[in-house]
Short mmCIF file of C-alpha atoms and ligand atoms in Angstrom, two decimals:
data_model
loop_
_atom_site.label_atom_id
_atom_site.label_comp_id
_atom_site.label_asym_id
_atom_site.label_seq_id
_atom_site.Cartn_x
_atom_site.Cartn_y
_atom_site.Cartn_z
CA UNK A 221 38.05 28.24 34.48
CA UNK A 222 39.83 31.65 31.97
CA UNK A 223 37.12 32.80 29.09
CA UNK A 224 40.03 31.75 27.09
CA UNK A 225 39.76 28.55 28.12
CA UNK A 226 36.18 27.87 27.06
CA UNK A 227 37.30 29.56 23.80
CA UNK A 228 39.88 27.13 23.50
CA UNK A 229 37.26 24.02 23.95
CA UNK A 230 34.91 26.00 21.68
CA UNK A 231 37.41 25.68 18.39
CA UNK A 232 38.48 21.94 19.33
CA UNK A 233 34.91 20.83 18.98
CA UNK A 234 34.73 22.17 15.53
CA UNK A 235 34.71 19.65 12.39
CA UNK A 236 36.64 20.94 9.36
CA UNK A 237 33.59 20.83 6.51
CA UNK A 238 32.87 17.39 4.74
CA UNK A 239 30.73 18.44 2.01
CA UNK A 240 29.28 15.62 -0.11
CA UNK A 241 29.68 16.07 -3.61
CA UNK A 242 27.08 17.50 -5.88
CA UNK A 243 29.28 16.96 -9.32
CA UNK A 244 27.77 13.35 -10.12
CA UNK A 245 23.95 14.53 -10.60
CA UNK A 246 22.13 15.98 -13.03
CA UNK A 247 19.78 18.10 -13.09
CA UNK A 248 18.44 19.66 -15.99
CA UNK A 249 17.53 23.81 -16.88
CA UNK A 250 13.44 22.78 -17.14
CA UNK A 251 11.44 20.64 -15.94
CA UNK A 252 7.71 19.82 -17.93
CA UNK A 253 4.89 17.69 -16.44
CA UNK A 254 4.91 14.03 -17.11
CA UNK A 255 2.09 13.03 -18.56
CA UNK A 256 1.54 9.22 -19.91
CA UNK A 257 5.14 8.20 -19.95
CA UNK A 258 6.54 11.36 -21.63
CA UNK A 259 7.42 14.74 -20.65
CA UNK A 260 5.08 17.16 -21.78
CA UNK A 261 5.11 21.46 -21.62
CA UNK A 262 3.27 22.72 -19.89
CA UNK A 263 -0.20 24.42 -21.38
CA UNK A 264 0.23 27.31 -19.65
CA UNK A 265 3.47 27.67 -21.17
CA UNK A 266 4.42 29.09 -17.62
CA UNK A 267 7.52 27.69 -15.28
CA UNK A 268 8.31 28.83 -11.98
CA UNK A 269 11.70 28.34 -10.11
CA UNK A 270 12.75 25.94 -7.92
CA UNK A 271 15.12 27.58 -5.42
CA UNK A 272 17.62 25.93 -3.05
CA UNK A 273 17.24 27.51 0.49
CA UNK A 274 20.60 27.35 1.35
CA UNK A 275 21.49 29.96 -0.62
CA UNK A 276 19.05 31.31 -2.43
CA UNK A 277 19.81 29.76 -5.54
CA UNK A 278 17.80 28.92 -8.70
CA UNK A 279 18.36 25.22 -9.18
CA UNK A 280 15.70 25.03 -12.02
CA UNK A 281 12.31 25.84 -13.53
CA UNK A 282 9.33 23.84 -13.24
CA UNK A 283 6.83 23.36 -15.58
CA UNK A 284 3.28 25.35 -13.78
CA UNK A 285 0.25 23.10 -14.19
CA UNK A 286 -3.46 24.09 -14.85
CA UNK A 287 -6.80 22.20 -15.11
CA UNK A 288 -5.64 21.63 -18.97
CA UNK A 289 -2.59 19.61 -17.72
CA UNK A 290 -4.46 17.97 -15.03
CA UNK A 291 -6.95 16.72 -17.22
CA UNK A 292 -4.52 15.59 -19.82
CA UNK A 293 -3.32 12.97 -16.86
CA UNK A 294 -6.49 12.32 -15.32
CA UNK A 295 -7.28 10.63 -19.34
CA UNK A 296 -4.21 8.80 -19.54
CA UNK A 297 -4.46 7.73 -15.75
CA UNK A 298 -8.23 6.64 -16.83
CA UNK A 299 -6.29 5.15 -20.58
CA UNK A 300 -3.33 2.81 -18.66
CA UNK A 301 -5.97 1.95 -15.73
CA UNK A 302 -8.77 0.53 -18.19
CA UNK A 303 -6.19 -1.05 -20.81
CA UNK A 304 -2.95 -2.01 -18.66
CA UNK A 305 -2.62 -1.77 -15.40
CA UNK A 306 -5.93 -3.40 -13.84
CA UNK A 307 -6.19 -6.09 -16.69
CA UNK A 308 -1.63 -7.26 -16.24
CA UNK A 309 -1.38 -9.69 -13.53
CA UNK A 310 -0.77 -8.44 -9.83
CA UNK A 311 2.19 -10.44 -10.36
CA UNK A 312 3.83 -8.54 -12.99
CA UNK A 313 2.31 -5.38 -11.30
CA UNK A 314 4.84 -6.25 -8.62
CA UNK A 315 8.06 -6.49 -10.55
CA UNK A 316 7.60 -2.96 -12.03
CA UNK A 317 7.41 -1.92 -8.21
CA UNK A 318 10.72 -4.34 -7.19
CA UNK A 319 12.13 -2.49 -10.73
CA UNK A 320 11.37 1.08 -9.07
CA UNK A 321 12.48 -0.15 -5.72
CA UNK A 322 16.28 -1.39 -7.06
CA UNK A 323 16.55 1.34 -9.12
CA UNK A 324 15.94 3.89 -6.62
CA UNK A 325 18.20 2.10 -4.47
CA UNK A 326 21.01 2.43 -7.62
CA UNK A 327 20.42 6.48 -7.70
CA UNK A 328 20.51 6.74 -4.13
CA UNK A 329 23.40 8.92 -4.12
CA UNK A 330 22.20 11.65 -6.57
CA UNK A 331 18.57 11.36 -4.97
CA UNK A 332 19.83 12.30 -1.42
CA UNK A 333 21.71 15.19 -3.03
CA UNK A 334 19.12 16.90 -5.11
CA UNK A 335 16.82 16.25 -1.83
CA UNK A 336 19.03 18.19 -0.16
CA UNK A 337 19.60 20.84 -2.68
CA UNK A 338 16.28 21.47 -3.27
CA UNK A 339 14.49 21.34 0.09
CA UNK A 340 17.32 22.34 2.49
CA UNK A 341 17.20 18.78 4.68
CA UNK A 342 20.56 17.72 5.70
CA UNK A 343 22.30 15.01 3.82
CA UNK A 344 22.42 13.08 6.63
CA UNK A 345 18.72 12.56 6.70
CA UNK A 346 18.15 12.61 3.01
CA UNK A 347 20.87 9.79 2.54
CA UNK A 348 20.32 7.82 5.80
CA UNK A 349 16.34 8.18 6.23
CA UNK A 350 14.45 9.66 2.98
CA UNK A 351 15.44 7.64 0.36
CA UNK A 352 16.06 4.13 2.20
CA UNK A 353 12.70 4.15 3.50
CA UNK A 354 11.43 5.03 -0.16
CA UNK A 355 12.87 2.41 -1.40
CA UNK A 356 11.84 0.34 1.19
CA UNK A 357 8.32 1.33 0.43
CA UNK A 358 9.00 0.22 -3.29
CA UNK A 359 9.95 -3.21 -2.00
CA UNK A 360 7.44 -3.76 0.79
CA UNK A 361 4.19 -3.32 -1.15
CA UNK A 362 5.96 -4.82 -4.70
CA UNK A 363 5.30 -7.47 -1.67
CA UNK A 364 2.13 -6.89 -1.29
CA UNK A 365 0.58 -6.81 -4.92
CA UNK A 366 -0.27 -10.42 -5.54
CA UNK A 367 -1.21 -11.51 -2.05
CA UNK A 368 -4.14 -8.73 -1.54
CA UNK A 369 -6.09 -11.55 -1.00
CA UNK A 370 -4.31 -12.89 1.96
CA UNK A 371 -4.01 -9.44 3.14
CA UNK A 372 -8.28 -9.55 3.23
CA UNK A 373 -9.19 -12.91 3.37
CA UNK A 374 -12.87 -14.04 2.18
CA UNK A 375 -13.25 -9.74 1.05
CA UNK A 376 -12.21 -10.02 -2.68
CA UNK A 377 -10.03 -6.63 -2.51
CA UNK A 378 -10.32 -4.75 -5.98
CA UNK A 379 -8.55 -1.41 -7.23
CA UNK A 380 -10.27 2.21 -6.96
CA UNK A 381 -9.40 3.81 -10.27
CA UNK A 382 -7.75 6.48 -10.97
CA UNK A 383 -6.22 7.95 -7.38
CA UNK A 384 -5.07 11.91 -7.18
CA UNK A 385 -2.32 12.03 -4.85
CA UNK A 386 -0.73 15.60 -3.24
CA UNK A 387 1.79 15.67 -1.25
CA UNK A 388 3.99 18.56 1.38
CA UNK A 389 7.80 19.60 0.58
CA UNK A 390 8.97 18.38 4.03
CA UNK A 391 9.83 13.94 2.96
CA UNK A 392 9.47 14.87 -0.95
CA UNK A 393 10.59 11.33 -1.95
CA UNK A 394 9.53 9.56 0.71
CA UNK A 395 6.10 10.78 0.38
CA UNK A 396 5.59 10.08 -3.03
CA UNK A 397 6.89 7.00 -2.66
CA UNK A 398 4.01 6.58 0.62
CA UNK A 399 1.86 7.53 -2.08
CA UNK A 400 2.65 5.89 -5.41
CA UNK A 401 3.50 2.13 -4.15
CA UNK A 402 0.81 1.32 -1.96
CA UNK A 403 -1.81 3.01 -5.05
CA UNK A 404 -0.08 0.72 -7.82
CA UNK A 405 0.44 -2.21 -5.98
CA UNK A 406 -3.73 -2.75 -5.22
CA UNK A 407 -3.71 -1.83 -9.37
CA UNK A 408 -4.68 2.06 -9.29
CA UNK A 409 -3.25 4.64 -11.35
CA UNK A 410 -2.43 7.70 -10.22
CA UNK A 411 -2.15 11.54 -10.81
CA UNK A 412 0.53 13.41 -8.43
CA UNK A 413 1.09 16.71 -7.18
CA UNK A 414 4.56 17.84 -5.26
CA UNK A 415 4.72 20.68 -3.05
CA UNK A 416 6.01 23.67 -5.23
CA UNK A 417 9.08 24.44 -3.60
CA UNK A 418 10.31 20.56 -3.64
CA UNK A 419 9.58 18.96 -7.26
CA UNK A 420 13.07 17.80 -8.21
CA UNK A 421 12.94 14.32 -6.86
CA UNK A 422 9.63 13.87 -7.91
CA UNK A 423 10.46 14.59 -11.20
CA UNK A 424 13.79 12.76 -10.83
CA UNK A 425 11.73 9.72 -9.75
CA UNK A 426 9.48 10.43 -12.98
CA UNK A 427 12.75 10.05 -15.31
CA UNK A 428 13.59 6.82 -13.09
CA UNK A 429 10.13 5.51 -13.63
CA UNK A 430 10.41 6.08 -17.69
CA UNK A 431 13.77 4.36 -17.11
CA UNK A 432 11.76 1.16 -15.05
CA UNK A 433 9.79 0.36 -18.19
CA UNK A 434 6.55 1.39 -16.27
CA UNK A 435 3.46 1.46 -18.65
CA UNK A 436 2.53 5.18 -19.87
CA UNK A 437 0.08 6.76 -17.97
CA UNK A 438 0.44 4.64 -14.54
CA UNK A 439 2.00 7.53 -13.04
CA UNK A 440 2.20 10.88 -14.03
CA UNK A 441 2.84 13.74 -12.50
CA UNK A 442 1.79 17.78 -12.42
CA UNK A 443 3.95 20.64 -10.75
CA UNK A 444 2.81 24.07 -9.83
CA UNK A 445 0.98 25.41 -6.72
CA UNK A 446 -2.23 24.73 -4.79
CA UNK A 447 -4.95 26.24 -7.44
CA UNK A 448 -3.74 22.84 -9.72
CA UNK A 449 -4.18 20.34 -6.09
CA UNK A 450 -7.36 22.11 -5.92
CA UNK A 451 -7.93 21.28 -10.43
CA UNK A 452 -6.99 17.44 -8.84
CA UNK A 453 -9.53 17.46 -5.85
CA UNK A 454 -12.75 18.82 -7.50
CA UNK A 455 -11.46 16.34 -11.28
CA UNK A 456 -14.78 14.29 -11.64
CA UNK A 457 -12.51 11.34 -13.53
CA UNK A 458 -10.66 10.82 -10.19
CA UNK A 459 -12.46 8.22 -7.81
CA UNK A 460 -9.74 9.09 -4.59
CA UNK A 461 -8.03 11.78 -3.27
CA UNK A 462 -5.05 10.80 -0.84
CA UNK A 463 -3.55 13.93 0.47
CA UNK A 464 -1.00 14.88 2.88
CA UNK A 465 -0.18 18.70 4.27
CA UNK A 466 -1.98 21.30 6.19
CA UNK A 467 -4.91 20.36 8.63
CA UNK A 468 -6.35 24.09 6.86
CA UNK A 469 -6.07 22.62 3.38
CA UNK A 470 -7.44 19.32 4.58
CA UNK A 471 -10.45 20.84 5.61
CA UNK A 472 -11.33 22.64 2.01
CA UNK A 473 -10.31 19.05 0.33
CA UNK A 474 -12.93 17.66 3.37
CA UNK A 475 -15.75 19.93 1.95
CA UNK A 476 -14.80 19.73 -1.46
CA UNK A 477 -15.39 16.25 -1.94
CA UNK A 478 -18.17 15.75 0.96
CA UNK A 479 -20.92 15.68 -1.76
CA UNK A 480 -19.05 13.64 -4.18
CA UNK A 481 -18.56 10.07 -4.63
CA UNK A 482 -14.77 10.39 -4.27
CA UNK A 483 -12.96 8.96 -1.69
CA UNK A 484 -10.75 10.24 0.64
CA UNK A 485 -7.76 10.00 2.80
CA UNK A 486 -5.91 12.49 4.84
CA UNK A 487 -2.86 12.78 6.45
CA UNK A 488 -2.70 16.34 8.46
CA UNK A 489 -0.79 18.15 11.44
CA UNK A 490 0.78 17.94 14.51
CA UNK A 491 1.37 18.72 17.83
CA UNK A 492 2.78 15.69 19.08
CA UNK A 493 3.92 15.62 22.96
CA UNK A 494 7.33 14.02 24.03
CA UNK A 495 6.25 13.10 27.94
CA UNK A 496 9.86 12.79 30.27
CA UNK A 497 9.45 10.93 33.10
CA UNK A 498 11.98 10.75 36.07
CA UNK A 499 13.07 7.35 35.85
CA UNK A 500 13.63 7.89 32.10
CA UNK A 501 17.13 7.66 30.96
CA UNK A 502 18.11 10.74 31.20
CA UNK A 503 21.10 10.89 28.47
CA UNK A 504 19.02 8.85 25.90
CA UNK A 505 15.77 10.95 26.60
CA UNK A 506 17.23 14.57 25.39
CA UNK A 507 19.02 12.41 22.55
CA UNK A 508 15.25 11.44 21.71
CA UNK A 509 14.09 15.14 22.29
CA UNK A 510 16.69 16.60 20.31
CA UNK A 511 15.90 14.37 17.50
CA UNK A 512 12.25 14.95 17.47
CA UNK A 513 12.13 18.66 17.05
CA UNK A 514 15.72 20.19 15.70
CA UNK A 515 16.94 17.22 13.02
CA UNK A 516 15.38 18.40 10.23
CA UNK A 517 14.50 21.61 10.84
CA UNK A 518 11.23 20.70 13.02
CA UNK A 519 9.85 19.52 9.58
CA UNK A 520 8.04 17.00 10.03
CA UNK A 521 4.41 16.02 11.13
CA UNK A 522 5.06 13.80 14.05
CA UNK A 523 7.67 16.70 15.63
CA UNK A 524 7.68 16.40 19.55
CA UNK A 525 7.47 19.94 19.52
CA UNK A 526 6.09 20.13 23.35
CA UNK A 527 8.11 18.46 25.48
CA UNK A 528 6.66 17.66 28.97
CA UNK A 529 9.14 16.88 31.73
CA UNK A 530 8.63 15.19 34.98
CA UNK A 531 8.87 18.40 37.83
CA UNK A 532 11.37 16.29 39.90
CA UNK A 533 13.88 16.11 36.81
CA UNK A 534 13.44 19.56 35.30
CA UNK A 535 16.18 21.57 35.97
CA UNK A 536 18.78 18.65 35.23
CA UNK A 537 16.86 17.59 31.89
CA UNK A 538 17.02 21.23 31.05
CA UNK A 539 20.27 21.45 31.39
CA UNK A 540 21.33 19.05 29.37
CA UNK A 541 19.18 19.63 26.71
CA UNK A 542 20.89 22.91 26.24
CA UNK A 543 23.84 21.98 26.42
CA UNK A 544 23.36 19.36 23.99
CA UNK A 545 21.55 22.33 21.54
CA UNK A 546 24.63 24.33 22.21
CA UNK A 547 26.50 21.33 20.11
CA UNK A 548 24.10 21.07 17.48
CA UNK A 549 25.86 21.69 14.16
CA UNK A 550 23.57 24.18 11.86
CA UNK A 551 24.45 25.13 8.49
CA UNK A 552 25.46 23.05 4.76
CA UNK A 553 22.63 20.90 4.30
CA UNK A 554 25.30 18.97 1.81
CA UNK A 555 27.90 18.94 4.92
CA UNK A 556 27.97 15.38 6.50
CA UNK A 557 28.00 16.54 9.88
CA UNK A 558 25.11 19.34 9.31
CA UNK A 559 22.80 18.89 11.89
CA UNK A 560 19.99 21.47 11.08
CA UNK A 561 20.11 22.43 7.45
CA UNK A 562 17.87 24.93 6.12
CA UNK A 563 14.06 25.97 6.14
CA UNK A 564 12.95 24.95 3.06
CA UNK A 565 11.18 28.87 2.15
CA UNK A 566 11.41 32.22 2.89
CA UNK A 567 7.83 32.07 3.70
CA UNK A 568 8.34 29.04 5.88
CA UNK A 569 10.85 30.96 7.84
CA UNK A 570 8.68 33.91 8.25
CA UNK A 571 6.38 32.17 9.98
CA UNK A 572 8.71 30.47 12.52
CA UNK A 573 10.45 33.95 13.36
CA UNK A 574 6.32 34.64 13.61
CA UNK A 575 5.65 32.53 16.37
CA UNK A 576 9.37 33.07 17.91
CA UNK A 577 8.48 36.53 18.70
CA UNK A 578 5.06 35.70 19.73
CA UNK A 579 6.71 33.61 22.42
CA UNK A 580 9.16 36.99 23.31
CA UNK A 581 6.14 38.86 23.94
CA UNK A 582 4.47 36.53 25.55
CA UNK A 583 7.34 36.45 28.36
CA UNK A 584 8.26 33.07 27.94
CA UNK A 585 12.12 32.66 28.59
CA UNK A 586 14.04 31.98 25.44
CA UNK A 587 17.07 30.10 25.17
CA UNK A 588 18.84 29.82 21.41
CA UNK A 589 21.92 27.96 20.67
CA UNK A 590 24.69 30.71 20.26
CA UNK A 591 25.74 29.05 17.42
CA UNK A 592 26.38 31.38 14.03
CA UNK A 593 24.06 31.49 11.50
CA UNK A 594 25.39 31.36 7.41
CA UNK A 595 24.76 34.83 5.49
CA UNK A 596 22.55 33.45 2.88
CA UNK A 597 19.66 31.25 2.85
CA UNK A 598 16.91 30.73 5.58
CA UNK A 599 18.51 29.44 8.50
CA UNK A 600 17.17 29.47 12.58
CA UNK A 601 18.67 28.63 15.95
CA UNK A 602 17.12 25.66 17.68
CA UNK A 603 14.81 27.06 20.02
CA UNK A 604 13.13 26.19 23.14
CA UNK A 605 11.30 28.19 25.42
CA UNK A 606 10.52 27.21 28.88
CA UNK A 607 7.26 26.90 31.07
CA UNK A 608 5.30 27.70 28.14
CA UNK A 609 1.34 27.99 29.12
CA UNK A 610 -0.98 25.77 28.57
CA UNK A 611 -3.37 28.15 26.87
CA UNK A 612 -0.44 30.12 24.87
CA UNK A 613 -0.63 29.75 20.75
CA UNK A 614 2.93 28.29 21.37
CA UNK A 615 1.61 24.95 22.83
CA UNK A 616 -1.02 24.78 20.62
CA UNK A 617 -0.71 25.66 16.87
CA UNK A 618 1.77 23.49 14.56
CA UNK A 619 4.71 25.67 14.29
CA UNK A 620 6.75 23.47 11.52
CA UNK A 621 9.69 24.83 12.47
CA UNK A 622 12.74 24.13 15.46
CA UNK A 623 11.12 25.49 18.45
CA UNK A 624 10.14 23.54 21.43
CA UNK A 625 7.47 24.99 23.88
CA UNK A 626 8.86 23.35 27.04
CA UNK A 627 6.07 22.39 30.07
CA UNK A 628 6.00 20.39 33.18
CA UNK A 629 3.90 18.15 35.11
CA UNK A 630 3.46 16.42 38.15
CA UNK A 631 1.87 12.98 37.72
CA UNK A 632 1.06 10.74 35.14
CA UNK A 633 -2.85 11.30 34.94
CA UNK A 634 -2.07 15.67 34.80
CA UNK A 635 0.45 14.72 31.81
CA UNK A 636 -1.97 12.54 29.70
CA UNK A 637 -4.83 15.81 30.51
CA UNK A 638 -2.19 18.04 29.42
CA UNK A 639 -0.77 16.07 25.98
CA UNK A 640 -4.49 15.19 25.07
CA UNK A 641 -5.06 18.80 25.14
CA UNK A 642 -4.66 19.46 21.33
CA UNK A 643 -7.20 19.21 18.40
CA UNK A 644 -4.16 16.88 16.51
CA UNK A 645 -2.94 13.75 17.45
CA UNK A 646 -0.85 12.24 15.47
CA UNK A 647 2.18 11.31 17.47
CA UNK A 648 3.76 11.16 20.80
CA UNK A 649 6.65 9.43 22.93
CA UNK A 650 7.23 8.49 26.01
CA UNK A 651 10.53 8.08 28.25
CA UNK A 652 10.60 6.21 31.64
CA UNK A 653 11.48 2.89 32.62
CA UNK A 654 8.41 1.42 33.32
CA UNK A 655 7.50 -0.82 31.01
CA UNK A 656 3.44 -0.19 32.67
CA UNK A 657 3.91 3.50 32.57
CA UNK A 658 4.35 2.48 28.84
CA UNK A 659 1.35 0.39 28.65
CA UNK A 660 -0.89 3.07 30.64
CA UNK A 661 0.20 5.70 28.19
CA UNK A 662 -0.31 4.12 24.74
CA UNK A 663 -3.93 3.53 25.84
CA UNK A 664 -4.45 7.22 26.96
CA UNK A 665 -2.66 8.97 24.88
CA UNK A 666 -5.46 9.75 21.82
CA UNK A 667 -2.52 10.00 18.63
CA UNK A 668 -1.63 7.41 15.85
CA UNK A 669 1.91 6.49 16.92
CA UNK A 670 3.19 6.16 20.23
CA UNK A 671 6.84 5.78 20.32
CA UNK A 672 8.12 4.67 23.83
CA UNK A 673 12.21 5.44 24.77
CA UNK A 674 12.72 6.16 21.24
CA UNK A 675 11.30 8.58 18.64
CA UNK A 676 11.00 9.32 14.82
CA UNK A 677 11.20 5.78 13.44
CA UNK A 678 9.81 4.65 10.44
CA UNK A 679 8.84 1.27 8.68
CA UNK A 680 7.00 0.58 6.08
CA UNK A 681 5.46 -2.47 7.59
CA UNK A 682 4.34 -0.08 10.38
CA UNK A 683 0.76 1.94 9.52
CA UNK A 684 1.21 5.78 10.32
CA UNK A 685 -1.75 8.44 10.56
CA UNK A 686 -3.71 11.09 12.89
CA UNK A 687 -6.80 11.13 15.46
CA UNK A 688 -8.75 14.00 15.44
CA UNK A 689 -7.56 17.05 13.39
CA UNK A 690 -4.44 15.21 12.23
CA UNK A 691 -6.60 13.36 9.65
CA UNK A 692 -7.77 9.82 9.10
CA UNK A 693 -6.33 6.99 6.91
CA UNK A 694 -3.30 4.84 7.30
CA UNK A 695 -0.44 4.80 4.94
CA UNK A 696 1.85 2.26 5.69
CA UNK A 697 1.78 -1.89 6.85
CA UNK A 698 -0.84 -3.69 5.59
CA UNK A 699 -3.61 -0.64 6.95
CA UNK A 700 -1.86 1.46 4.07
CA UNK A 701 -3.39 -1.00 0.98
CA UNK A 702 -6.65 -0.86 2.67
CA UNK A 703 -6.61 3.06 1.60
CA UNK A 704 -6.34 1.78 -1.86
CA UNK A 705 -9.08 -0.68 -2.32
CA UNK A 706 -12.43 -1.58 -2.62
CA UNK A 707 -14.45 -4.62 -1.07
CA UNK A 708 -17.44 -6.36 -2.52
P1 NAP B 1208 -0.01 22.30 2.81
O1 NAP B 1208 0.28 24.31 2.58
O2 NAP B 1208 -1.25 21.75 2.88
O3 NAP B 1208 0.46 22.07 1.56
C1 NAP B 1208 0.74 20.42 1.05
C2 NAP B 1208 0.21 20.68 -0.62
O4 NAP B 1208 -1.21 20.54 -0.84
C3 NAP B 1208 0.91 21.21 -1.21
O5 NAP B 1208 1.52 20.15 -2.54
C4 NAP B 1208 0.40 22.42 -2.02
O6 NAP B 1208 1.01 23.09 -2.77
C5 NAP B 1208 -1.01 21.27 -1.66
N1 NAP B 1208 -2.01 22.59 -1.90
C6 NAP B 1208 -2.21 23.93 -1.06
N2 NAP B 1208 -3.42 24.67 -1.07
C7 NAP B 1208 -4.08 23.24 -1.86
C8 NAP B 1208 -5.91 23.23 -2.62
N3 NAP B 1208 -6.82 24.67 -1.90
N4 NAP B 1208 -6.34 21.82 -2.71
C9 NAP B 1208 -5.47 21.06 -3.16
N5 NAP B 1208 -4.29 20.99 -2.85
C10 NAP B 1208 -3.77 21.97 -2.11
O7 NAP B 1208 1.18 21.72 3.88
P2 NAP B 1208 2.29 22.21 3.93
O8 NAP B 1208 3.01 23.19 4.20
O9 NAP B 1208 3.24 22.10 1.83
O10 NAP B 1208 3.21 20.82 4.38
C11 NAP B 1208 3.19 21.06 5.96
C12 NAP B 1208 2.09 20.74 6.20
O11 NAP B 1208 1.82 18.84 6.09
C13 NAP B 1208 2.30 20.14 8.17
O12 NAP B 1208 0.85 20.90 8.54
C14 NAP B 1208 2.71 19.25 8.06
O13 NAP B 1208 2.39 18.82 9.58
C15 NAP B 1208 2.03 18.03 7.31
N6 NAP B 1208 2.24 16.87 6.90
C16 NAP B 1208 2.07 16.04 7.80
C17 NAP B 1208 1.93 14.88 7.23
C18 NAP B 1208 1.54 13.50 7.84
O14 NAP B 1208 1.83 12.67 7.54
N7 NAP B 1208 0.53 13.78 8.69
C19 NAP B 1208 3.37 14.80 6.87
C20 NAP B 1208 3.80 15.22 6.14
C21 NAP B 1208 3.55 16.67 6.37
P3 NAP B 1208 2.00 24.13 -2.75
O15 NAP B 1208 3.15 23.41 -3.31
O16 NAP B 1208 1.47 25.16 -4.06
O17 NAP B 1208 2.17 24.10 -1.58
MG1 MG B 1209 13.12 24.19 -3.60
#
């Protein structure tokens, strides 16, 4: 085939731009903290910028929190807990949660667009995954609020009190929902800190909470950097810390709370193994690998960042994978065709680039799709390293970007040993036609979630959480309730 012919074919596969409209969204120039049902100026008087990572343009100014703001929020949360929320019949509490869920659904388009503008993720993901799942979590836990005695028969569950919640930037609204919904359903009140780079949808949620009529002080949101998180963790008036983020910060939090009465749950990093056997449905597995590591820029704690492919199918599998990588569309997060949006921040871009440079230095075979990257914004091509050594940092450390480390295996025992040879244990994937193999692997892989012939599937009824350095405690399902309760 001539070169010209190939080029013509490529052009015929390009989609016309199909950007989601941003004309219907309402973003203020400046956002204050949400304390005791009202928006309050930061004690510091300072604000920081929230940036659109696809354009590097400022979107809004966000209040910079400090210890005084945290103090106010904890007082409001304690007051609401003692005088309103705990004494309210559980069936009444449920009504507020149902209302919040319905309001999220009503404003789903606005939330989706803001999530993609502020965080860089493709609109397809924020529209179809983040926002519907956030609403689903509120619906699900609303249903439990007045049925806790049935969830835990003969155990008299009661709320913990004021809960401090700290969340990361990869699923901003969804993580807020994962935290707030079960905490409130169990009768606790909340002080939440979103990640510095993605505060906007949490603040839009604060507006929505105001509209829902939720009693003042039940949910308080303080924005700012890691120092605000540390203030929340160290505050004596907080009964429980729920944290999602890096293992590094998780360890700091664990040290801080070690000598206190505070309860803690930690959802931390991961380095998931996606294992493809020779009897797997190959095209389906290729799609699963792509979904596991490239969609959402690899900004997923459970990203399938290590691919183990059985040696006998390595060539055909890697060829199909590379072909599929070539078709991925990278660019404007608001375009409905986009598969891979912007990397969340400049510092994350540099971290990922650092790992790609390391892989090159270590001499592993590099493949990147030949797409053009936008001139502005933080973007990285989908990247694959073949035959990565088990000892390499590429195979051991969480990159949190669209970088796949490929290894091969021959036997089941070999792949289980390799897959488990990591300090993490959040998730894994198994691709095979044999049910017996699936059961064998799911019982021997040390990971909180093991997906079989699918990947990255979430549901509020299903618990999620880690083994080893991926943290402890579960979110979602009935298990997610016990993280916010004590038992007599
Ligand atoms: P991170 O740096 O640990 O930050 C998470 C949150 O903690 C942010 O709000 C951050 O504030 C805050 N923080 C930073 N230092 C703190 C301190 N000393 N004390 C208290 N809070 C502090 O993690 P990230 O880079 O934002 O997020 C990516 C990580 O989250 C990855 O490791 C990923 O695997 C993990 N993650 C895990 C799950 C899960 O369910 N297991 C889900 C999603 C993400 P700033 O906003 O200033 O950074
Ligand atoms: Mg931003």
